Short mmCIF file of C-alpha atoms in Angstrom, two decimals:
data_model
loop_
_atom_site.label_atom_id
_atom_site.label_comp_id
_atom_site.label_asym_id
_atom_site.label_seq_id
_atom_site.Cartn_x
_atom_site.Cartn_y
_atom_site.Cartn_z
CA UNK A 3 -67.53 45.13 43.24
CA UNK A 4 -63.81 45.63 42.74
CA UNK A 5 -62.96 49.05 41.25
CA UNK A 6 -66.37 50.63 42.03
CA UNK A 7 -66.14 54.17 43.34
CA UNK A 8 -67.80 54.92 46.68
CA UNK A 9 -69.45 58.16 45.65
CA UNK A 10 -71.04 58.74 49.06
CA UNK A 11 -67.63 58.82 50.68
CA UNK A 12 -66.31 61.52 48.41
CA UNK A 13 -69.28 63.76 48.21
CA UNK A 14 -69.02 64.94 51.75
CA UNK A 15 -69.05 68.58 52.58
CA UNK A 16 -66.13 70.56 51.25
CA UNK A 17 -64.99 67.83 48.92
CA UNK A 18 -64.72 68.37 45.18
CA UNK A 19 -67.63 67.33 43.00
CA UNK A 20 -67.69 63.82 41.56
CA UNK A 21 -66.71 64.99 38.06
CA UNK A 22 -63.52 66.55 39.36
CA UNK A 23 -62.69 63.46 41.40
CA UNK A 24 -63.38 61.19 38.44
CA UNK A 25 -61.06 63.37 36.37
CA UNK A 26 -58.26 62.95 38.92
CA UNK A 27 -58.79 59.18 38.94
CA UNK A 28 -58.64 59.06 35.16
CA UNK A 29 -55.42 61.08 35.23
CA UNK A 30 -53.88 58.75 37.80
CA UNK A 31 -54.78 55.71 35.70
CA UNK A 32 -53.56 57.42 32.53
CA UNK A 33 -50.24 58.28 34.16
CA UNK A 34 -49.87 54.72 35.42
CA UNK A 35 -50.41 53.45 31.90
CA UNK A 36 -48.42 56.01 29.92
CA UNK A 37 -45.67 57.65 31.93
CA UNK A 38 -42.33 55.94 32.34
CA UNK A 39 -42.20 56.85 36.04
CA UNK A 40 -45.71 57.61 37.30
CA UNK A 41 -45.99 59.38 40.61
CA UNK A 42 -47.79 57.39 43.31
CA UNK A 43 -51.43 58.41 43.66
CA UNK A 44 -51.06 59.49 47.24
CA UNK A 45 -53.35 62.49 47.23
CA UNK A 46 -55.54 62.22 50.26
CA UNK A 47 -58.50 62.68 48.01
CA UNK A 48 -57.70 59.63 45.88
CA UNK A 49 -57.04 57.44 48.90
CA UNK A 50 -60.75 57.41 49.56
CA UNK A 51 -61.57 55.87 46.16
CA UNK A 52 -62.15 52.24 46.88
CA UNK A 53 -60.35 49.85 44.54
CA UNK A 54 -58.10 52.49 43.00
CA UNK A 55 -55.01 51.26 44.84
CA UNK A 56 -55.45 47.70 43.67
CA UNK A 57 -56.23 48.89 40.12
CA UNK A 58 -53.04 50.92 40.05
CA UNK A 59 -51.16 47.98 41.50
CA UNK A 60 -52.46 45.77 38.68
CA UNK A 61 -51.49 48.37 36.12
CA UNK A 62 -48.02 48.50 37.68
CA UNK A 63 -47.81 44.70 37.42
CA UNK A 64 -48.89 44.91 33.80
CA UNK A 65 -46.22 47.55 33.14
CA UNK A 66 -43.52 45.40 34.74
CA UNK A 67 -44.60 42.31 32.84
CA UNK A 68 -44.78 44.20 29.53
CA UNK A 69 -41.34 45.69 30.10
CA UNK A 70 -39.90 42.28 31.07
CA UNK A 71 -41.33 40.79 27.88
CA UNK A 72 -39.89 43.67 25.86
CA UNK A 73 -36.50 42.91 27.42
CA UNK A 74 -36.91 39.25 26.47
CA UNK A 75 -37.14 37.98 30.04
CA UNK A 76 -39.17 34.89 29.22
CA UNK A 77 -38.92 33.45 32.72
CA UNK A 78 -40.62 36.48 34.27
CA UNK A 79 -43.32 35.18 36.60
CA UNK A 80 -46.45 37.31 36.47
CA UNK A 81 -48.56 36.83 39.56
CA UNK A 82 -51.59 38.86 38.55
CA UNK A 83 -54.43 37.49 36.51
CA UNK A 84 -56.94 38.82 34.03
CA UNK A 85 -57.45 39.07 30.32
CA UNK A 86 -54.72 41.59 29.51
CA UNK A 87 -52.02 39.93 31.59
CA UNK A 88 -53.42 36.60 30.42
CA UNK A 89 -52.90 37.63 26.80
CA UNK A 90 -49.33 38.62 27.60
CA UNK A 91 -48.84 35.26 29.31
CA UNK A 92 -50.12 33.66 26.11
CA UNK A 93 -47.43 35.51 24.17
CA UNK A 94 -44.88 34.51 26.81
CA UNK A 95 -45.99 30.88 26.50
CA UNK A 96 -45.57 31.01 22.73
CA UNK A 97 -42.09 32.50 23.02
CA UNK A 98 -41.06 29.94 25.63
CA UNK A 99 -42.34 27.19 23.39
CA UNK A 100 -40.39 28.63 20.46
CA UNK A 101 -37.29 28.62 22.66
CA UNK A 102 -37.89 24.94 23.34
CA UNK A 103 -38.40 24.28 19.61
CA UNK A 104 -35.20 26.14 18.77
CA UNK A 105 -33.37 24.00 21.35
CA UNK A 106 -34.78 20.90 19.65
CA UNK A 107 -33.41 22.11 16.31
CA UNK A 108 -30.04 22.81 17.93
CA UNK A 109 -29.99 19.22 19.15
CA UNK A 110 -30.49 18.01 15.59
CA UNK A 111 -34.24 17.44 15.43
CA UNK A 112 -35.31 19.15 12.23
CA UNK A 113 -38.81 17.72 12.25
CA UNK A 114 -40.10 20.24 14.75
CA UNK A 115 -43.07 22.26 13.61
CA UNK A 116 -44.70 25.35 15.04
CA UNK A 117 -48.45 25.67 14.77
CA UNK A 118 -50.97 28.39 15.37
CA UNK A 119 -48.62 31.33 15.45
CA UNK A 120 -49.71 32.85 12.17
CA UNK A 121 -47.08 34.18 9.82
CA UNK A 122 -44.36 33.37 12.30
CA UNK A 123 -45.24 29.66 12.15
CA UNK A 124 -45.00 29.73 8.37
CA UNK A 125 -41.61 31.47 8.48
CA UNK A 126 -40.30 29.18 11.22
CA UNK A 127 -41.45 26.01 9.49
CA UNK A 128 -40.10 27.23 6.19
CA UNK A 129 -36.75 27.87 7.90
CA UNK A 130 -36.58 24.31 9.29
CA UNK A 131 -37.56 22.92 5.87
CA UNK A 132 -34.78 24.92 4.23
CA UNK A 133 -32.33 23.80 6.89
CA UNK A 134 -33.37 20.22 6.42
CA UNK A 135 -32.93 20.50 2.66
CA UNK A 136 -29.51 22.08 3.07
CA UNK A 137 -28.38 19.37 5.49
CA UNK A 138 -29.74 16.66 3.20
CA UNK A 139 -27.73 18.12 0.33
CA UNK A 140 -24.66 18.35 2.58
CA UNK A 141 -25.09 14.69 3.57
CA UNK A 142 -25.49 13.72 -0.07
CA UNK A 143 -22.31 15.58 -1.02
CA UNK A 144 -20.44 14.18 1.98
CA UNK A 145 -21.46 10.66 0.94
CA UNK A 146 -20.39 11.40 -2.63
CA UNK A 147 -17.01 12.77 -1.52
CA UNK A 148 -16.54 9.84 0.84
CA UNK A 149 -17.29 7.50 -2.03
CA UNK A 150 -14.79 9.31 -4.24
CA UNK A 151 -12.14 9.30 -1.55
CA UNK A 152 -12.69 5.60 -0.77
CA UNK A 153 -12.56 4.22 -4.28
CA UNK A 154 -10.00 3.90 -7.01
CA UNK A 155 -11.36 5.93 -9.94
CA UNK A 156 -10.16 3.49 -12.62
CA UNK A 157 -11.45 0.21 -11.21
CA UNK A 158 -14.09 1.37 -8.74
CA UNK A 159 -12.51 -0.89 -6.10
CA UNK A 160 -11.64 0.32 -2.59
CA UNK A 161 -8.33 2.10 -2.27
CA UNK A 162 -5.86 1.06 0.38
CA UNK A 163 -7.04 3.33 3.21
CA UNK A 164 -10.70 2.46 2.71
CA UNK A 165 -9.72 -1.22 2.65
CA UNK A 166 -8.07 -0.82 6.04
CA UNK A 167 -11.20 0.80 7.47
CA UNK A 168 -13.43 -1.91 6.06
CA UNK A 169 -11.08 -4.66 7.23
CA UNK A 170 -11.18 -3.23 10.76
CA UNK A 171 -14.97 -3.15 10.64
CA UNK A 172 -15.28 -6.69 9.30
CA UNK A 173 -12.71 -8.36 11.53
CA UNK A 174 -14.17 -6.81 14.68
CA UNK A 175 -17.72 -7.70 13.68
CA UNK A 176 -19.15 -10.24 16.10
CA UNK A 177 -19.81 -12.54 13.17
CA UNK A 178 -16.10 -12.85 12.36
CA UNK A 179 -13.99 -11.70 15.29
CA UNK A 180 -13.65 -15.16 16.80
CA UNK A 181 -13.11 -16.91 13.49
CA UNK A 182 -10.12 -17.26 11.19
CA UNK A 183 -10.04 -15.28 7.97
CA UNK A 184 -7.75 -15.07 4.98
CA UNK A 185 -5.91 -12.54 2.88
CA UNK A 186 -5.22 -12.97 -0.83
CA UNK A 187 -2.71 -10.76 -2.58
CA UNK A 188 -2.85 -10.81 -6.37
CA UNK A 189 -0.75 -9.28 -9.13
CA UNK A 190 -1.30 -9.26 -12.88
CA UNK A 191 1.61 -11.04 -14.54
CA UNK A 192 3.83 -9.09 -16.94
CA UNK A 193 1.65 -6.06 -16.68
CA UNK A 194 4.45 -3.76 -17.81
CA UNK A 195 4.78 -5.85 -20.94
CA UNK A 196 1.05 -5.40 -21.66
CA UNK A 197 1.41 -1.65 -21.27
CA UNK A 198 4.49 -1.55 -23.47
CA UNK A 199 3.01 -3.78 -26.19
CA UNK A 200 -0.57 -2.50 -26.33
CA UNK A 201 -0.40 0.90 -24.68
CA UNK A 202 -1.62 2.26 -21.35
CA UNK A 203 -5.24 2.39 -22.43
CA UNK A 204 -5.13 -1.34 -22.96
CA UNK A 205 -3.44 -1.71 -19.56
CA UNK A 206 -6.27 0.27 -18.00
CA UNK A 207 -8.79 -1.98 -19.71
CA UNK A 208 -7.04 -5.06 -18.33
CA UNK A 209 -7.16 -3.58 -14.83
CA UNK A 210 -10.86 -2.84 -15.20
CA UNK A 211 -11.67 -6.33 -16.50
CA UNK A 212 -9.64 -8.12 -13.82
CA UNK A 213 -11.27 -5.92 -11.15
CA UNK A 214 -14.65 -6.87 -12.52
CA UNK A 215 -13.79 -10.56 -12.37
CA UNK A 216 -12.64 -10.27 -8.76
CA UNK A 217 -15.74 -8.35 -7.79
CA UNK A 218 -18.16 -10.93 -9.16
CA UNK A 219 -16.00 -13.89 -8.16
CA UNK A 220 -16.03 -13.11 -4.45
CA UNK A 221 -18.68 -13.49 -1.76
CA UNK A 222 -20.71 -10.49 -0.68
CA UNK A 223 -18.85 -10.20 2.60
CA UNK A 224 -15.39 -10.27 0.98
CA UNK A 225 -13.68 -7.00 0.24
CA UNK A 226 -11.12 -6.21 -2.44
CA UNK A 227 -8.98 -3.19 -3.10
CA UNK A 228 -6.54 -1.99 -5.69
CA UNK A 229 -3.48 -2.14 -3.49
CA UNK A 230 -1.02 -0.59 -5.91
CA UNK A 231 -0.44 -0.37 -9.69
CA UNK A 232 -1.52 -3.86 -10.81
CA UNK A 233 -1.76 -5.37 -7.32
CA UNK A 234 -4.99 -6.33 -5.60
CA UNK A 235 -5.67 -7.29 -1.99
CA UNK A 236 -8.63 -9.39 -0.92
CA UNK A 237 -9.93 -10.03 2.60
CA UNK A 238 -12.14 -13.08 2.90
CA UNK A 239 -13.52 -13.03 6.46
CA UNK A 240 -14.52 -16.18 8.32
CA UNK A 241 -12.83 -18.72 6.04
CA UNK A 242 -9.65 -20.75 6.32
CA UNK A 243 -6.56 -20.15 4.20
CA UNK A 244 -7.26 -23.47 2.46
CA UNK A 245 -10.67 -22.26 1.29
CA UNK A 246 -9.10 -18.94 0.30
CA UNK A 247 -6.53 -20.83 -1.77
CA UNK A 248 -9.41 -22.45 -3.69
CA UNK A 249 -10.94 -19.01 -4.28
CA UNK A 250 -7.61 -17.68 -5.54
CA UNK A 251 -7.26 -20.61 -7.92
CA UNK A 252 -10.75 -19.96 -9.34
CA UNK A 253 -9.94 -16.28 -9.78
CA UNK A 254 -6.68 -17.25 -11.54
CA UNK A 255 -8.61 -19.56 -13.86
CA UNK A 256 -11.10 -16.78 -14.63
CA UNK A 257 -8.31 -14.32 -15.45
CA UNK A 258 -6.56 -16.83 -17.71
CA UNK A 259 -9.81 -17.59 -19.55
CA UNK A 260 -10.70 -13.94 -19.96
CA UNK A 261 -10.73 -12.84 -23.60
CA UNK A 262 -9.47 -9.37 -24.33
CA UNK A 263 -8.94 -8.21 -27.88
CA UNK A 264 -7.18 -4.88 -28.26
CA UNK A 265 -7.11 -3.27 -31.71
CA UNK A 266 -7.58 -6.68 -33.29
CA UNK A 267 -4.96 -8.50 -31.27
CA UNK A 268 -5.69 -10.89 -28.40
CA UNK A 269 -4.19 -9.91 -25.06
CA UNK A 270 -3.18 -12.85 -22.89
CA UNK A 271 -3.55 -12.09 -19.19
CA UNK A 272 -2.68 -14.19 -16.16
CA UNK A 273 -2.36 -13.38 -12.48
CA UNK A 274 -0.38 -14.72 -9.52
CA UNK A 275 -1.68 -15.07 -5.96
CA UNK A 276 -0.28 -15.22 -2.42
CA UNK A 277 -2.52 -16.45 0.37
CA UNK A 278 -2.17 -15.91 4.09
CA UNK A 279 -4.30 -17.05 7.04
CA UNK A 280 -5.51 -14.42 9.48
CA UNK A 281 -6.03 -15.81 12.99
CA UNK A 282 -8.95 -14.58 15.10
CA UNK A 283 -8.29 -11.23 16.74
CA UNK A 284 -6.40 -11.53 20.01
CA UNK A 285 -6.73 -9.47 23.16
CA UNK A 286 -5.38 -6.38 21.43
CA UNK A 287 -8.23 -6.45 18.93
CA UNK A 288 -7.67 -5.10 15.47
CA UNK A 289 -4.51 -3.11 14.83
CA UNK A 290 -3.01 -1.83 11.63
CA UNK A 291 0.17 -3.61 12.61
CA UNK A 292 -1.73 -6.92 12.75
CA UNK A 293 -3.06 -6.32 9.26
CA UNK A 294 0.27 -5.10 7.87
CA UNK A 295 2.16 -8.14 9.18
CA UNK A 296 -0.22 -10.53 7.47
CA UNK A 297 -0.37 -8.52 4.27
CA UNK A 298 3.40 -8.82 4.24
CA UNK A 299 3.16 -12.61 4.43
CA UNK A 300 0.58 -12.70 1.63
CA UNK A 301 2.91 -10.47 -0.36
CA UNK A 302 5.87 -12.79 0.24
CA UNK A 303 3.76 -15.72 -0.95
CA UNK A 304 2.86 -13.71 -4.00
CA UNK A 305 6.58 -13.12 -4.57
CA UNK A 306 7.12 -16.87 -4.37
CA UNK A 307 4.32 -17.41 -6.90
CA UNK A 308 6.01 -14.97 -9.27
CA UNK A 309 9.36 -16.64 -8.90
CA UNK A 310 7.76 -20.03 -9.21
CA UNK A 311 6.69 -19.24 -12.76
CA UNK A 312 3.63 -16.95 -12.32
CA UNK A 313 -0.03 -17.86 -12.99
CA UNK A 314 -0.20 -19.81 -9.76
CA UNK A 315 -1.21 -19.65 -6.09
CA UNK A 316 1.18 -19.95 -3.15
CA UNK A 317 0.08 -20.28 0.47
CA UNK A 318 -3.00 -21.75 2.05
CA UNK A 319 -1.92 -25.33 1.37
CA UNK A 320 -1.97 -25.94 5.10
CA UNK A 321 -5.55 -25.64 6.29
CA UNK A 322 -4.74 -25.13 9.94
CA UNK A 323 -6.19 -21.68 10.36
CA UNK A 324 -5.05 -21.45 13.96
CA UNK A 325 -1.51 -21.78 12.81
CA UNK A 326 -2.03 -18.42 11.07
CA UNK A 327 0.99 -16.84 9.49
CA UNK A 328 3.31 -19.73 10.24
CA UNK A 329 1.21 -22.05 8.14
CA UNK A 330 1.27 -19.84 5.13
CA UNK A 331 4.53 -18.05 5.70
CA UNK A 332 7.34 -18.02 3.15
CA UNK A 333 9.34 -20.50 5.21
CA UNK A 334 6.63 -23.07 4.45
CA UNK B 2 -65.12 -1.83 47.00
CA UNK B 3 -68.15 -3.97 47.58
CA UNK B 4 -69.29 -6.22 44.76
CA UNK B 5 -67.93 -6.77 41.34
CA UNK B 6 -67.07 -3.67 39.32
CA UNK B 7 -69.12 -2.92 36.25
CA UNK B 8 -67.28 0.00 34.75
CA UNK B 9 -63.59 -0.71 34.91
CA UNK B 10 -62.35 1.20 31.91
CA UNK B 11 -62.02 -0.68 28.67
CA UNK B 12 -62.01 0.55 25.09
CA UNK B 13 -65.09 -1.60 24.63
CA UNK B 14 -67.01 1.26 26.24
CA UNK B 15 -66.05 3.44 23.30
CA UNK B 16 -67.80 0.91 21.12
CA UNK B 17 -68.01 0.40 17.40
CA UNK B 18 -68.93 3.93 16.38
CA UNK B 19 -69.09 3.20 12.67
CA UNK B 20 -71.68 0.55 13.32
CA UNK B 21 -73.48 2.37 16.07
CA UNK B 22 -73.69 5.81 14.48
CA UNK B 23 -73.81 5.21 10.72
CA UNK B 24 -75.45 8.59 10.09
CA UNK B 25 -74.17 10.85 12.85
CA UNK B 26 -70.57 9.60 12.76
CA UNK B 27 -67.94 10.03 15.46
CA UNK B 28 -68.08 13.80 15.96
CA UNK B 29 -70.07 15.84 18.40
CA UNK B 30 -69.89 19.44 19.60
CA UNK B 31 -67.68 20.80 22.36
CA UNK B 32 -70.81 22.00 24.10
CA UNK B 33 -71.86 18.38 24.52
CA UNK B 34 -68.51 17.39 25.97
CA UNK B 35 -68.57 20.30 28.39
CA UNK B 36 -72.20 19.69 29.26
CA UNK B 37 -71.24 16.15 30.22
CA UNK B 38 -68.16 17.21 32.20
CA UNK B 39 -69.70 20.10 34.07
CA UNK B 40 -72.96 18.35 34.95
CA UNK B 41 -70.95 15.41 36.21
CA UNK B 42 -68.76 17.85 38.10
CA UNK B 43 -71.79 19.52 39.59
CA UNK B 44 -73.06 16.21 40.91
CA UNK B 45 -69.63 15.12 42.12
CA UNK B 46 -69.20 18.39 43.99
CA UNK B 47 -72.64 18.11 45.56
CA UNK B 48 -71.92 14.57 46.62
CA UNK B 49 -68.31 14.80 47.74
CA UNK B 50 -67.38 18.46 48.05
CA UNK B 51 -65.21 20.58 45.75
CA UNK B 52 -61.81 19.19 46.70
CA UNK B 53 -62.80 15.57 46.41
CA UNK B 54 -64.61 16.27 43.12
CA UNK B 55 -61.43 17.85 41.80
CA UNK B 56 -59.42 14.82 42.95
CA UNK B 57 -61.83 12.44 41.24
CA UNK B 58 -61.53 14.39 37.99
CA UNK B 59 -57.75 14.31 38.32
CA UNK B 60 -57.88 10.52 38.69
CA UNK B 61 -60.20 10.18 35.71
CA UNK B 62 -57.87 12.37 33.64
CA UNK B 63 -54.92 10.25 34.71
CA UNK B 64 -56.68 7.13 33.51
CA UNK B 65 -57.59 8.81 30.23
CA UNK B 66 -54.02 10.02 29.61
CA UNK B 67 -52.62 6.57 30.29
CA UNK B 68 -55.17 4.73 28.16
CA UNK B 69 -54.89 7.17 25.28
CA UNK B 70 -51.10 6.80 25.18
CA UNK B 71 -51.39 3.05 25.49
CA UNK B 72 -53.72 2.90 22.51
CA UNK B 73 -52.48 5.66 20.20
CA UNK B 74 -48.89 6.53 21.08
CA UNK B 75 -46.95 3.68 22.66
CA UNK B 76 -43.65 4.03 24.49
CA UNK B 77 -40.96 5.81 22.47
CA UNK B 78 -37.18 5.61 22.36
CA UNK B 79 -36.82 9.19 23.50
CA UNK B 80 -38.93 11.62 25.47
CA UNK B 81 -38.68 14.11 22.62
CA UNK B 82 -40.12 11.66 20.13
CA UNK B 83 -42.90 10.83 22.59
CA UNK B 84 -43.75 14.49 23.13
CA UNK B 85 -43.90 15.04 19.38
CA UNK B 86 -46.34 12.16 18.98
CA UNK B 87 -48.53 13.33 21.86
CA UNK B 88 -48.56 16.88 20.44
CA UNK B 89 -49.71 15.52 17.08
CA UNK B 90 -52.32 13.27 18.69
CA UNK B 91 -53.85 16.07 20.77
CA UNK B 92 -54.17 18.22 17.67
CA UNK B 93 -55.52 15.32 15.65
CA UNK B 94 -58.17 14.56 18.27
CA UNK B 95 -58.78 18.29 18.72
CA UNK B 96 -58.10 18.07 22.45
CA UNK B 97 -55.80 21.09 22.52
CA UNK B 98 -52.51 22.53 21.36
CA UNK B 99 -49.80 21.12 23.58
CA UNK B 100 -46.58 23.08 23.76
CA UNK B 101 -43.55 22.28 25.85
CA UNK B 102 -41.99 25.33 27.44
CA UNK B 103 -39.36 23.68 29.55
CA UNK B 104 -38.02 20.20 30.14
CA UNK B 105 -35.43 19.70 32.87
CA UNK B 106 -34.18 16.17 32.35
CA UNK B 107 -32.07 16.00 35.50
CA UNK B 108 -34.88 16.97 37.84
CA UNK B 109 -37.71 15.63 35.66
CA UNK B 110 -39.59 18.92 35.82
CA UNK B 111 -41.73 20.13 32.98
CA UNK B 112 -43.56 23.30 32.14
CA UNK B 113 -46.08 22.97 29.35
CA UNK B 114 -49.11 24.76 28.02
CA UNK B 115 -52.30 23.61 26.41
CA UNK B 116 -53.96 26.22 24.24
CA UNK B 117 -57.51 25.97 22.92
CA UNK B 118 -58.12 23.48 25.67
CA UNK B 119 -61.15 21.24 25.44
CA UNK B 120 -62.15 21.78 29.06
CA UNK B 121 -61.85 25.49 29.66
CA UNK B 122 -61.00 27.69 26.67
CA UNK B 123 -63.69 30.33 26.40
CA UNK B 124 -65.10 29.89 29.90
CA UNK B 125 -65.73 33.05 31.93
CA UNK B 126 -63.15 34.15 34.47
CA UNK B 127 -63.78 32.29 37.71
CA UNK B 128 -60.77 33.35 39.74
CA UNK B 129 -59.48 29.79 40.02
CA UNK B 130 -58.12 27.11 37.67
CA UNK B 131 -60.57 24.42 36.59
CA UNK B 132 -58.54 21.93 34.55
CA UNK B 133 -58.11 19.18 37.15
CA UNK B 134 -58.98 16.59 34.53
CA UNK B 135 -56.16 17.92 32.33
CA UNK B 136 -53.74 17.87 35.26
CA UNK B 137 -54.42 14.18 35.76
CA UNK B 138 -54.34 13.57 32.02
CA UNK B 139 -50.84 15.07 31.74
CA UNK B 140 -49.67 13.12 34.81
CA UNK B 141 -50.91 9.92 33.14
CA UNK B 142 -49.18 10.78 29.87
CA UNK B 143 -45.85 11.50 31.57
CA UNK B 144 -45.98 8.42 33.76
CA UNK B 145 -46.81 6.24 30.77
CA UNK B 146 -43.58 7.20 28.99
CA UNK B 147 -41.21 7.58 31.94
CA UNK B 148 -42.57 4.91 34.27
CA UNK B 149 -42.30 7.43 37.12
CA UNK B 150 -45.18 9.03 39.03
CA UNK B 151 -45.75 12.72 38.35
CA UNK B 152 -47.75 15.36 40.11
CA UNK B 153 -49.15 18.05 37.83
CA UNK B 154 -50.49 21.44 38.85
CA UNK B 155 -52.22 24.02 36.68
CA UNK B 156 -50.76 27.45 37.32
CA UNK B 157 -52.57 29.47 34.66
CA UNK B 158 -55.99 28.77 33.23
CA UNK B 159 -58.49 30.44 30.92
CA UNK B 160 -60.69 30.68 34.01
CA UNK B 161 -58.08 32.78 35.80
CA UNK B 162 -58.07 35.21 32.93
CA UNK B 163 -55.14 33.66 31.10
CA UNK B 164 -55.34 32.78 27.45
CA UNK B 165 -53.54 29.48 27.63
CA UNK B 166 -53.44 26.83 30.33
CA UNK B 167 -50.02 26.36 31.84
CA UNK B 168 -49.07 23.28 33.82
CA UNK B 169 -46.05 22.46 35.94
CA UNK B 170 -45.15 18.82 36.39
CA UNK B 171 -42.68 17.28 38.80
CA UNK B 172 -42.05 13.85 40.19
CA UNK B 173 -44.63 12.94 42.81
CA UNK B 174 -43.32 13.78 46.26
CA UNK B 175 -41.43 16.82 45.00
CA UNK B 176 -42.79 20.34 45.05
CA UNK B 177 -44.53 21.30 41.83
#
C-alpha cells in the first residue's frame, strides 16, 4: 500500500534500527509540513523508504496550494487529490462562487443569496439586503425629487421642461407619431386685476381651481403644464385642431361657470384660448424647434383671442390637420 | 431499435404520488436512491463495460436535466435568471447545492460545483470521479436554456477525495 515502509529493506546489516529510521522519517515529514523552506529528504537512508518521496511530494503540493489560497490565488489549479487537498478545494470553490456572486451584485442583481457558508452567508446576505434597502430608498427619493422638479408646486401641473419631455415621449409614441395632434394655449383673462382686487392668495386659488378644471376636463393621454404665470399649455395627441377647438371651448365654458367666492365676494373668471394643429412628425422626428414653432402659433392665436375680446377660442376652425400651422396660423 | 418502445420518458412514469402513496408520501431516503443507481450501474457495467455504462448514465442524466428544466424552470430571459432558478430548484428538491464559479459568455465555458451531491457525497475515495449522471444532467440543463450542445466533464469529485464536485462545461466539439 502507498506510504507503507519496507522494513526488511532498511534492517539490513549496518543500517540503523527501525526506531531511528522512523524518527528520521517523522522529522522529514514534520519539516515538510512546518518549515518555510524544508530541505529535500535526500539522505541515502530515507531514499529506501518506499512511498516517502510521493508523500513528501503531496505535502509539497498541499503547501503550495495552501500558500496560493492564502495569497488569494483562486484560479490555482491543484492537481493532487485526497481529503485535505479536497477540503481546501472546497474552500476554493466557495470563494470562487462568492466572487461570482459579488460580480452578480456589481452587475445590479441584488437578489443573489449565499447558502451553506455559515456566518459568512448570514453576513453576506445581510449586506445585500442592506444594499437593496439603501437602493430602494435612493430610488424612492430620486422619484420624489423628479416629481418635485417636474411639477409646479402651486398647481401640481407639469412645468415647462417636464412638458417638453412628455411631449417628446407622446409624439414619438407609435400610437401617435403618424397622426395629427393639437396644441392649446390658454391664459386666464385679467389675472392681474384679480390679484390686485382680491390679493395674491385669491390669485393662487384661481390658478389652482383652473388647473383642476383642465386636469379633469382633458383625456388621460392629454398633458397640460403651467407654461408661465397664468398661462397653460395643453398637448392633445392624436386629434385634429378642430376637435381641440371643441375641447378648448368646453374648458372655457367650465372656467366661466366656475364659482369662486373670496372673502364673501364672487370672483368672475374667464379664460382665452389659442389652438394650433401639430402635423405628424416628419423625417427629423421630434425636435424642440418643431414644438416651439407650433407653440408660437398657438400663442399668436391666443393673442388674437385676447384682442378679440377675451373669453373665446381662436384657431382650429379649419379641420385640415395636414395643413398644420398654416390652417391655424395668425394669418388665417 | 426493434419494436415499439415502452419506456420513452414521460412524466406519467412519475405517477400520481399523492394517490399512490397516501401514507408514505413522496419522500424516500438517499440510500434508496443510491441503491437504485449503483445496482443499475453494476448491471450496466457488467453488460456493457465501464465506459459504455458511464456513457449511458450521462445520457440518462442529460434527459433528466432537460425534462426537469422543461417541467419546473422553463426558458428564462437571461442566463443569470435561469441559473438562479436552477440553483433554487436543486436545493428545493435536495439534489445538491449548485454554485457557479465562472461563466465566460463569449466562449460559453462554465465552471460550477455541486456540493452535497445526491450521487456521490459521502462515498469512499475511489481514485476516479463517478458523477457521470450529473455531467449529463448539467449538459441537459445548459442546452435547455441556451439551445446549444454542451459537453460536461467532472474534474473533482467526492470520490477523488474532494469535498465538492466540480464540473467544467464547454460547447460540444470544444475542449472541456
